[in-house]
């Protein structure tokens, strides 16, 4: 299958500059392996500790562009790889997956559920409340649609806020504790993968914005993805939160098993 690689460089909720540089470098590296041209979307903004409602207003065009990239690729029968600074892109990308691949599950690989709401967030960080918006648990005001939370399967989660935990449970999001069980859960299904690189251990991925101990190793992530690729039909991938541009080749090697 043909691939489509794009880096979303424009600011969504970026609080540090390294992750936008990482998105660019990773897209270039993955595109080279897939033998396609990487598309660069927008120009990096100024990182800031801003509040989610300001970011939703200021980054509206950028967020909608993320969904557009996934929609165009899936609609054209291509395998999307989208890299971005923050997980906030999922507010538009996952509803696009739900529209174009209505049977697909989403595999959410992340140290965090990103499932806070305007009521539960303590940081005001849009990136910590984006999956809940994608699932329709609160309205981000982008008219992007949503994905049924029961179609989302989380793995690697190990830092959950109290109010967030309640929302994850009441919304019926799937949670798999052991990576080795994923192949069974996803067997025979179409799967779109959301990969926040903080699913890796901070010792493996230096410079993470929200590091959490106890994460996967390089080899652990590659094995997990190889097992998923073997068991399921992977239809696309988004990679966020990559703060270490010089490590782009290592990350490209980790995700290689799911690339077309
Ligand atoms: Mn995340």
PDB file of N, CA and C and ligand atoms in Angstrom, residues 86-87 108-114 127-128 130 194 196 198 210 240-241, ligand 1:
ATOM      1  N   UNK A  86       2.290  17.476  19.626  1.00  0.00           N
ATOM      2  CA  UNK A  86       1.431  17.106  20.755  1.00  0.00           C
ATOM      3  C   UNK A  86       0.313  16.156  20.329  1.00  0.00           C
ATOM      4  N   UNK A  87      -0.235  15.485  21.345  1.00  0.00           N
ATOM      5  CA  UNK A  87      -1.353  14.563  21.120  1.00  0.00           C
ATOM      6  C   UNK A  87      -2.640  15.275  20.714  1.00  0.00           C
ATOM      7  N   UNK A 108      -4.200   3.163  21.479  1.00  0.00           N
ATOM      8  CA  UNK A 108      -3.670   4.380  22.118  1.00  0.00           C
ATOM      9  C   UNK A 108      -2.478   3.986  22.980  1.00  0.00           C
ATOM     10  N   UNK A 109      -1.263   4.241  22.461  1.00  0.00           N
ATOM     11  CA  UNK A 109      -0.032   3.910  23.185  1.00  0.00           C
ATOM     12  C   UNK A 109       0.534   5.197  23.766  1.00  0.00           C
ATOM     13  N   UNK A 110       0.511   5.310  25.068  1.00  0.00           N
ATOM     14  CA  UNK A 110       0.780   6.602  25.709  1.00  0.00           C
ATOM     15  C   UNK A 110       0.974   6.328  27.195  1.00  0.00           C
ATOM     16  N   UNK A 111       1.806   7.108  27.884  1.00  0.00           N
ATOM     17  CA  UNK A 111       1.895   6.984  29.336  1.00  0.00           C
ATOM     18  C   UNK A 111       0.632   7.527  30.007  1.00  0.00           C
ATOM     19  N   UNK A 112      -0.111   8.352  29.245  1.00  0.00           N
ATOM     20  CA  UNK A 112      -1.282   9.053  29.804  1.00  0.00           C
ATOM     21  C   UNK A 112      -2.529   8.776  28.961  1.00  0.00           C
ATOM     22  N   UNK A 113      -3.693   8.762  29.604  1.00  0.00           N
ATOM     23  CA  UNK A 113      -4.931   8.601  28.823  1.00  0.00           C
ATOM     24  C   UNK A 113      -5.320   9.887  28.063  1.00  0.00           C
ATOM     25  N   UNK A 114      -4.773  11.040  28.460  1.00  0.00           N
ATOM     26  CA  UNK A 114      -5.175  12.329  27.862  1.00  0.00           C
ATOM     27  C   UNK A 114      -6.698  12.465  27.878  1.00  0.00           C
ATOM     28  N   UNK A 127      -3.288  19.077  25.507  1.00  0.00           N
ATOM     29  CA  UNK A 127      -2.778  17.741  25.200  1.00  0.00           C
ATOM     30  C   UNK A 127      -3.140  16.696  26.238  1.00  0.00           C
ATOM     31  N   UNK A 128      -3.587  17.123  27.422  1.00  0.00           N
ATOM     32  CA  UNK A 128      -3.991  16.176  28.459  1.00  0.00           C
ATOM     33  C   UNK A 128      -5.487  15.912  28.474  1.00  0.00           C
ATOM     34  N   UNK A 130      -7.257  15.691  25.206  1.00  0.00           N
ATOM     35  CA  UNK A 130      -7.599  15.617  23.782  1.00  0.00           C
ATOM     36  C   UNK A 130      -8.334  14.338  23.408  1.00  0.00           C
ATOM     37  N   UNK A 194      -2.182   5.390  17.602  1.00  0.00           N
ATOM     38  CA  UNK A 194      -1.719   6.664  18.157  1.00  0.00           C
ATOM     39  C   UNK A 194      -0.538   6.342  19.068  1.00  0.00           C
ATOM     40  N   UNK A 196       2.221   8.021  21.388  1.00  0.00           N
ATOM     41  CA  UNK A 196       2.888   9.108  22.103  1.00  0.00           C
ATOM     42  C   UNK A 196       4.193   8.502  22.613  1.00  0.00           C
ATOM     43  N   UNK A 198       6.023   9.088  24.895  1.00  0.00           N
ATOM     44  CA  UNK A 198       6.225   8.947  26.341  1.00  0.00           C
ATOM     45  C   UNK A 198       5.734   7.587  26.846  1.00  0.00           C
ATOM     46  N   UNK A 210       6.550  15.031  29.576  1.00  0.00           N
ATOM     47  CA  UNK A 210       5.826  14.499  30.732  1.00  0.00           C
ATOM     48  C   UNK A 210       6.323  13.073  30.977  1.00  0.00           C
ATOM     49  N   UNK A 240       3.482  11.269  18.225  1.00  0.00           N
ATOM     50  CA  UNK A 240       3.559  12.575  18.875  1.00  0.00           C
ATOM     51  C   UNK A 240       4.647  12.571  19.946  1.00  0.00           C
ATOM     52  N   UNK A 241       5.008  13.795  20.361  1.00  0.00           N
ATOM     53  CA  UNK A 241       5.808  13.949  21.564  1.00  0.00           C
ATOM     54  C   UNK A 241       7.218  13.383  21.417  1.00  0.00           C
TER      55      UNK A 241
HETATM   56 MN1  LIG B   1      -0.162  11.853  25.285  1.00  0.00          MN
END
